[in-house]
Amino acid sequence: MALKIALFGITRDIVGQPTLELPAPAPATVGALLDHLRANYPALGQLRSCAVAVNNEYAPADQALGPNDEIALIPPVAGG
Amino acid sequence: MALKIALFGITRDIVGQPTLELPAPAPATVGALLDHLRANYPALGQLRSCAVAVNNEYAPADQALGPNDEIALIPPVAGG
Amino acid sequence: MTPHLSITDQPIDVAAALAAVQTEAAGAVNSFIGTVRNQSGGRRVRRLHYESYDSMALTQLGHVVAQAYAKWPMLEKVAVVHRKGTLALGDVAVVVAVATPHRAESFAACQFIIDTLKQVVTIWKREEYEDGTEWVAAHP
Amino acid sequence: MTPHLSITDQPIDVAAALAAVQTEAAGAVNSFIGTVRNQSGGRRVRRLHYESYDSMALTQLGHVVAQAYAKWPMLEKVAVVHRKGTLALGDVAVVVAVATPHRAESFAACQFIIDTLKQVVTIWKREEYEDGTEWVAAHP
């Protein structure tokens, strides 16, 4: 199962591209995805926070990920 | 010593005119003025409050009044 | 900074009041706009009449704003415009706008100014209903 | 009432956002305007870049406003407009406007919306200084 992850703000700078495609077998949960990405991009671990959004909602670590989900990495927001 | 008192809002309605002139001998203090006016216009005593302003400032009861002072009756304000 | 304070019998230009406080030094602008409601204490309001003792109202407004500057030294700019005369439903009766570098203080200072204005500024409101008029807050 | 929520790369029309919430049923309008400051943490700012994940930002903004309506049932109308793209000093970055029948709630609801927006809405700010740029709040 492959995943496609949208990157915003500083996460796009860290990864160096606006989206990331993970080929199967990809991480099955939000928590596993974060572990995988932090292992590959250690700078992500230095952020104040890094959440995962699934279909426009903040997702808890145990949420399962599917190939049709719209997944995004959410570094610390700073609107306003 | 005569006094001239400006009336606003409901105090003007109660007294029936926009200013009131008190001929000498007029009340010598803010407190005496209020006592005098409440005696002559009992409806003033039914207001939630009735302050006296001297030269654009709220004045305490013991403040002395002079013929050159700008004096006004201040019923409950309701700006905003 | 000299505050922009006025009492006017003309329609209030809200955009001008907001523009009066905006500055590159202050990132936060809070404003309060009071408009004429169509009801008051369950009675239908047709229109409003504001009377002002202008010289004292401006003196007291100056005191209120001075107190705000003392309480929030970071306050950059303040504008207060109050309308007087006859107002229709929906008309703007008052605008308070404040600019501060940070946002929490903009809310606190603006709320302090409108709350205190309502206590001390010599403006009186007469509401007009279908069946008469009343001086607001005059009686207990 | 359907709130007026948008994220735009065009200059924000503050007057339109205020007009969107005004109603004869609500006498109190509180608004917060965030503008670009000329300094941040002691550094001179030259301009700002806002990036937005629009679909999620609007979803989260909808949640924030729904929470506000739940907390303040008297809330009549809400407008929130956030700018994205490159902004110059003094430009308006965000406007929040709320209308309620009474004034204390207008302040509380407006402050809740801007405070919560800043915590959850997926917009990122990159400040540009004389000597580089930085994603705001990214690092501890």
XYZ file of C-alpha atoms in Angstrom:
440
model
C 0.000 0.000 0.000
C 1.532 3.316 -1.121
C 1.024 6.673 0.600
C 1.302 10.208 -0.713
C 2.088 12.924 1.825
C 1.708 16.669 1.293
C 4.364 18.842 2.916
C 3.952 22.426 4.088
C 6.094 25.157 5.546
C 9.335 24.046 7.077
C 8.623 20.351 6.451
C 8.734 21.029 2.715
C 12.068 22.782 3.164
C 13.421 19.872 5.240
C 12.319 17.190 2.807
C 13.171 19.356 -0.200
C 9.984 18.705 -2.149
C 6.251 19.532 -1.841
C 5.021 15.924 -1.700
C 6.501 12.637 -0.676
C 5.436 9.257 -2.037
C 6.092 6.202 0.094
C 5.884 2.942 -1.924
C 4.332 -0.179 -0.440
C 4.829 -1.498 2.138
C 4.223 1.935 3.679
C 3.634 2.739 7.377
C 0.155 1.597 8.429
C -0.594 4.223 11.074
C 0.016 7.900 11.789
C 2.498 6.983 14.522
C 4.440 4.617 12.260
C 4.526 7.268 9.527
C 5.995 9.846 11.893
C 8.614 7.355 13.117
C 9.543 6.539 9.539
C 9.849 10.184 8.497
C 11.821 11.219 11.580
C 14.260 8.381 10.922
C 14.774 9.547 7.336
C 14.677 13.309 8.007
C 16.149 13.883 11.476
C 15.493 17.653 11.218
C 11.771 16.888 11.591
C 12.541 15.759 15.144
C 13.858 19.216 15.990
C 10.570 20.968 15.298
C 8.463 22.218 18.160
C 5.762 19.847 16.938
C 4.886 17.867 13.862
C 1.348 16.576 13.455
C -0.208 14.450 10.761
C -3.474 15.421 9.101
C -5.724 12.884 7.435
C -8.484 14.241 5.209
C -8.154 17.756 6.669
C -8.370 16.645 10.309
C -5.628 16.288 12.905
C -5.071 12.525 13.319
C -4.092 10.596 16.472
C -1.054 8.271 16.435
C -3.101 5.067 16.223
C -5.161 6.154 13.217
C -4.801 3.780 10.236
C -3.660 5.183 6.889
C -5.014 4.150 3.491
C -4.011 4.861 -0.101
C -7.054 7.090 -0.649
C -6.412 9.276 2.381
C -5.263 12.861 1.902
C -2.277 12.916 4.224
C -0.226 15.947 5.222
C 2.573 16.803 7.611
C 1.631 19.776 9.805
C 4.560 21.660 11.366
C 3.788 24.349 13.996
C 1.153 26.646 12.543
C 1.566 30.408 12.704
C -1.472 32.069 11.234
C -2.920 35.327 12.422
C -23.714 84.983 44.167
C -25.786 83.649 41.256
C -25.316 80.255 39.573
C -26.173 79.047 36.087
C -26.756 75.319 35.661
C -26.844 73.445 32.357
C -29.353 70.594 32.168
C -29.079 67.495 30.004
C -31.166 64.450 29.163
C -33.941 63.661 31.582
C -32.991 66.512 33.941
C -33.854 68.986 31.183
C -37.217 67.244 30.748
C -37.858 67.329 34.508
C -36.986 70.999 34.916
C -38.593 71.908 31.608
C -35.796 74.107 30.325
C -32.169 73.688 29.154
C -30.584 75.930 31.789
C -31.500 77.057 35.248
C -30.391 80.317 36.860
C -30.306 80.511 40.628
C -30.161 84.104 41.902
C -28.051 85.032 44.898
C -27.924 83.821 47.563
C -27.381 80.530 45.706
C -26.187 77.223 47.208
C -22.490 77.438 48.051
C -21.511 73.802 47.448
C -22.340 70.902 45.139
C -24.167 69.113 47.953
C -26.247 72.176 48.821
C -27.108 72.655 45.152
C -28.353 69.072 44.859
C -30.423 69.433 48.037
C -31.930 72.641 46.703
C -32.795 71.157 43.305
C -34.230 67.928 44.732
C -36.453 70.000 47.009
C -37.757 72.033 44.064
C -37.912 69.189 41.528
C -38.744 65.980 43.433
C -38.541 63.881 40.235
C -34.764 64.403 40.333
C -34.724 62.266 43.476
C -36.198 59.333 41.553
C -33.276 59.072 39.134
C -30.783 56.253 39.465
C -28.158 58.925 40.051
C -27.701 62.646 39.563
C -24.189 64.066 39.638
C -22.975 67.631 39.373
C -20.193 68.594 36.993
C -18.058 71.677 37.528
C -15.912 72.813 34.619
C -16.317 69.467 32.816
C -15.311 67.338 35.823
C -17.457 65.307 38.198
C -17.529 67.251 41.459
C -17.702 65.941 45.053
C -20.443 67.158 47.426
C -18.166 69.473 49.385
C -16.843 71.329 46.340
C -17.515 75.080 46.456
C -19.398 76.721 43.592
C -18.625 80.114 42.098
C -20.335 82.377 39.564
C -17.677 81.683 36.929
C -17.973 77.912 37.164
C -19.551 75.963 34.320
C -22.027 73.857 36.258
C -24.150 71.008 34.892
C -26.509 68.370 36.202
C -25.488 64.901 35.027
C -28.224 62.254 35.073
C -27.234 58.594 34.419
C -25.156 58.528 31.231
C -25.892 56.009 28.486
C -23.358 56.397 25.715
C -22.033 53.559 23.604
C 0.499 59.423 20.683
C -2.391 61.882 20.453
C -5.595 59.884 20.407
C -8.218 60.506 17.753
C -11.330 61.428 19.809
C -14.503 62.960 18.480
C -18.231 63.370 18.907
C -20.087 63.986 15.691
C -23.592 64.428 14.354
C -22.499 62.937 11.035
C -22.442 59.207 10.128
C -19.305 57.591 11.549
C -16.595 56.607 9.080
C -15.488 53.294 10.583
C -12.738 52.759 8.025
C -11.231 56.156 8.893
C -11.230 55.334 12.613
C -9.491 52.020 11.930
C -7.009 53.686 9.597
C -6.253 56.272 12.296
C -4.786 53.602 14.580
C -2.952 51.412 12.107
C 0.818 51.604 12.245
C 3.675 49.325 11.249
C 4.767 49.307 14.885
C 1.583 47.646 16.141
C 0.429 44.350 14.698
C -2.849 44.106 16.606
C -5.903 46.288 16.142
C -9.027 45.598 18.156
C -12.156 47.545 17.498
C -15.595 47.713 19.009
C -18.507 49.014 16.974
C -21.798 49.707 18.695
C -24.796 49.836 16.379
C -28.475 50.584 16.946
C -30.381 47.393 17.766
C -33.970 46.814 16.738
C -34.975 45.917 20.284
C -34.200 46.852 23.855
C -35.484 45.037 26.924
C -38.041 43.252 24.777
C -39.417 46.470 23.227
C -39.154 47.204 19.513
C -36.936 50.210 18.935
C -37.745 52.544 16.025
C -34.826 54.907 16.332
C -32.471 56.458 18.873
C -31.570 59.959 19.924
C -28.191 60.661 21.509
C -27.598 63.896 23.364
C -24.081 64.931 24.319
C -22.543 67.462 26.668
C -19.666 67.730 24.236
C -17.004 69.604 26.180
C -17.351 67.350 29.229
C -17.719 64.222 27.104
C -14.404 64.948 25.381
C -12.737 65.818 28.704
C -13.914 62.559 30.267
C -13.027 60.573 27.150
C -9.535 62.018 27.396
C -9.322 60.797 30.994
C -10.496 57.316 29.965
C -7.878 57.082 27.233
C -5.164 58.422 29.566
C -6.087 55.686 32.048
C -5.804 53.113 29.259
C -2.318 54.373 28.314
C -1.320 54.158 31.991
C -2.628 50.590 32.320
C -1.193 49.368 28.997
C 2.044 51.268 28.328
C 2.444 49.303 25.092
C -0.705 50.902 23.688
C 0.267 52.573 20.414
C -2.828 54.361 19.163
C -6.443 54.923 20.126
C -9.439 56.265 18.235
C -12.896 56.846 19.702
C -15.745 58.355 17.705
C -19.248 58.716 19.149
C -22.275 59.803 17.177
C -24.964 62.136 18.494
C -28.357 63.201 17.184
C -30.959 60.900 15.648
C -29.860 57.410 14.565
C -31.728 54.791 12.545
C -31.661 51.042 13.168
C -28.279 49.608 12.201
C -26.494 52.969 12.344
C -23.094 53.034 14.012
C -23.330 54.820 17.376
C -19.743 54.395 18.574
C -16.405 53.070 17.393
C -13.430 52.361 19.641
C -10.225 51.204 17.962
C -6.879 50.499 19.601
C -3.558 49.309 18.251
C -0.961 47.430 20.278
C 2.081 45.356 19.340
C 0.487 42.181 20.763
C -3.066 41.013 20.594
C -4.198 40.253 24.149
C -3.605 43.867 25.158
C -5.593 45.149 22.188
C -8.678 43.304 23.426
C -8.188 44.337 27.057
C -7.565 48.007 26.293
C -10.468 48.290 23.847
C -12.853 46.645 26.313
C -11.648 48.899 29.137
C -12.244 51.988 27.019
C -15.783 51.122 25.912
C -16.757 49.882 29.402
C -15.434 53.018 31.083
C -16.807 55.315 28.386
C -20.263 53.967 29.175
C -19.800 54.834 32.848
C -18.422 58.356 32.656
C -18.834 59.987 29.260
C -21.676 62.514 29.263
C -23.839 61.161 26.489
C -27.489 60.284 26.959
C -29.620 57.917 24.926
C -33.337 58.273 24.346
C -34.954 55.249 22.748
C -38.008 55.725 20.589
C -40.550 52.881 20.514
C -43.884 52.450 18.708
C -45.623 53.959 21.733
C -43.313 56.532 23.248
C -39.736 57.309 24.222
C -37.528 56.712 27.233
C -34.191 57.997 28.553
C -32.114 54.820 28.877
C -30.854 53.922 32.367
C -32.326 57.044 33.942
C -34.412 55.210 36.536
C -33.478 52.316 38.837
C -26.047 31.848 10.435
C -23.489 30.786 7.836
C -20.187 32.367 8.746
C -18.185 34.278 6.168
C -14.838 32.399 6.090
C -12.133 32.775 3.497
C -8.453 32.551 2.720
C -7.325 34.848 -0.034
C -4.196 35.935 -1.853
C -5.754 39.356 -2.460
C -5.659 42.369 -0.094
C -8.310 41.962 2.616
C -11.332 44.231 2.411
C -11.814 45.031 6.104
C -14.959 47.083 5.526
C -16.564 44.162 3.689
C -15.768 41.775 6.556
C -17.309 44.200 9.056
C -20.334 44.738 6.845
C -20.784 40.966 6.593
C -21.523 40.718 10.319
C -23.591 43.831 10.907
C -27.266 43.259 11.572
C -30.039 45.192 13.288
C -30.420 42.268 15.685
C -26.904 42.610 17.109
C -25.743 45.894 18.592
C -22.154 44.869 19.303
C -19.458 44.147 16.737
C -15.968 43.305 17.877
C -13.212 42.898 15.353
C -9.580 41.944 15.471
C -7.247 42.986 12.680
C -3.760 41.531 12.530
C -1.292 43.536 10.486
C 2.345 43.003 9.533
C 4.670 44.512 12.129
C 8.021 46.000 11.290
C 9.778 43.923 13.918
C 9.635 40.489 15.477
C 11.644 39.353 18.479
C 13.901 42.379 18.104
C 14.637 41.710 14.410
C 13.602 44.120 11.670
C 11.047 42.489 9.397
C 11.054 43.392 5.676
C 8.033 41.406 4.593
C 6.088 38.241 5.353
C 5.097 35.150 3.435
C 2.030 33.165 4.501
C 1.519 29.670 3.188
C -1.823 27.933 3.630
C -3.097 24.379 3.354
C -6.393 25.830 2.247
C -8.783 22.881 2.447
C -7.655 21.954 5.959
C -7.427 25.587 7.067
C -11.065 26.156 6.099
C -12.124 22.877 7.718
C -10.384 23.813 10.970
C -11.682 27.369 10.822
C -15.182 25.930 10.489
C -14.565 23.885 13.642
C -13.317 26.970 15.527
C -16.379 28.991 14.570
C -18.700 26.094 15.432
C -17.080 25.949 18.883
C -17.656 29.682 19.274
C -21.355 29.323 18.384
C -21.599 26.493 20.937
C -19.933 28.575 23.660
C -21.870 31.777 22.917
C -25.338 30.833 21.655
C -26.171 34.546 21.353
C -23.511 34.925 18.646
C -25.237 36.346 15.594
C -22.639 36.493 12.838
C -18.964 35.743 12.284
C -16.518 36.656 9.539
C -12.918 35.488 9.287
C -10.649 36.370 6.378
C -6.983 35.349 6.284
C -4.521 36.503 3.679
C -1.840 34.283 2.151
C 1.125 34.965 -0.112
C 3.587 37.830 0.263
C 2.616 40.748 2.527
C 4.285 44.113 3.002
C 4.677 45.966 6.322
C 1.316 47.273 7.498
C -0.701 44.902 5.305
C -3.706 43.243 6.912
C -2.999 39.544 7.498
C -6.216 38.535 9.211
C -9.591 39.948 10.181
C -11.991 38.365 12.655
C -15.347 40.083 13.163
C -18.242 38.929 15.338
C -21.633 40.418 16.094
C -23.609 39.756 19.276
C -26.561 41.490 20.929
C -24.431 42.504 23.931
C -20.880 43.692 24.044
C -19.021 41.502 26.548
C -19.735 38.427 24.454
C -18.494 40.128 21.297
C -15.071 40.601 22.885
C -14.950 37.083 24.340
C -16.045 35.340 21.142
C -13.704 37.344 18.908
C -10.746 36.668 21.188
C -11.593 32.961 21.364
C -11.701 32.746 17.568
C -8.379 34.493 16.918
C -6.632 32.632 19.768
C -7.901 29.246 18.593
C -7.283 30.050 14.932
C -3.636 30.601 15.794
C -3.451 27.172 17.410
C -5.142 24.990 14.822
C -5.542 26.664 11.440
C -2.985 25.366 8.930
C -1.298 28.572 7.894
C 2.436 29.107 8.171
C 4.344 32.344 8.391
C 7.833 32.942 7.050
C 9.387 36.223 8.143
C 11.898 37.893 5.891
C 14.635 39.952 7.576
C 17.568 41.936 6.192
C 19.718 38.833 6.490
C 17.528 35.828 5.826
C 14.158 34.242 6.494
C 12.628 32.069 9.199
C 9.506 29.948 9.635
C 7.836 31.460 12.686
C 7.351 29.196 15.729
C 8.832 26.176 13.940
C 11.516 25.505 16.529
C 11.327 25.440 20.342
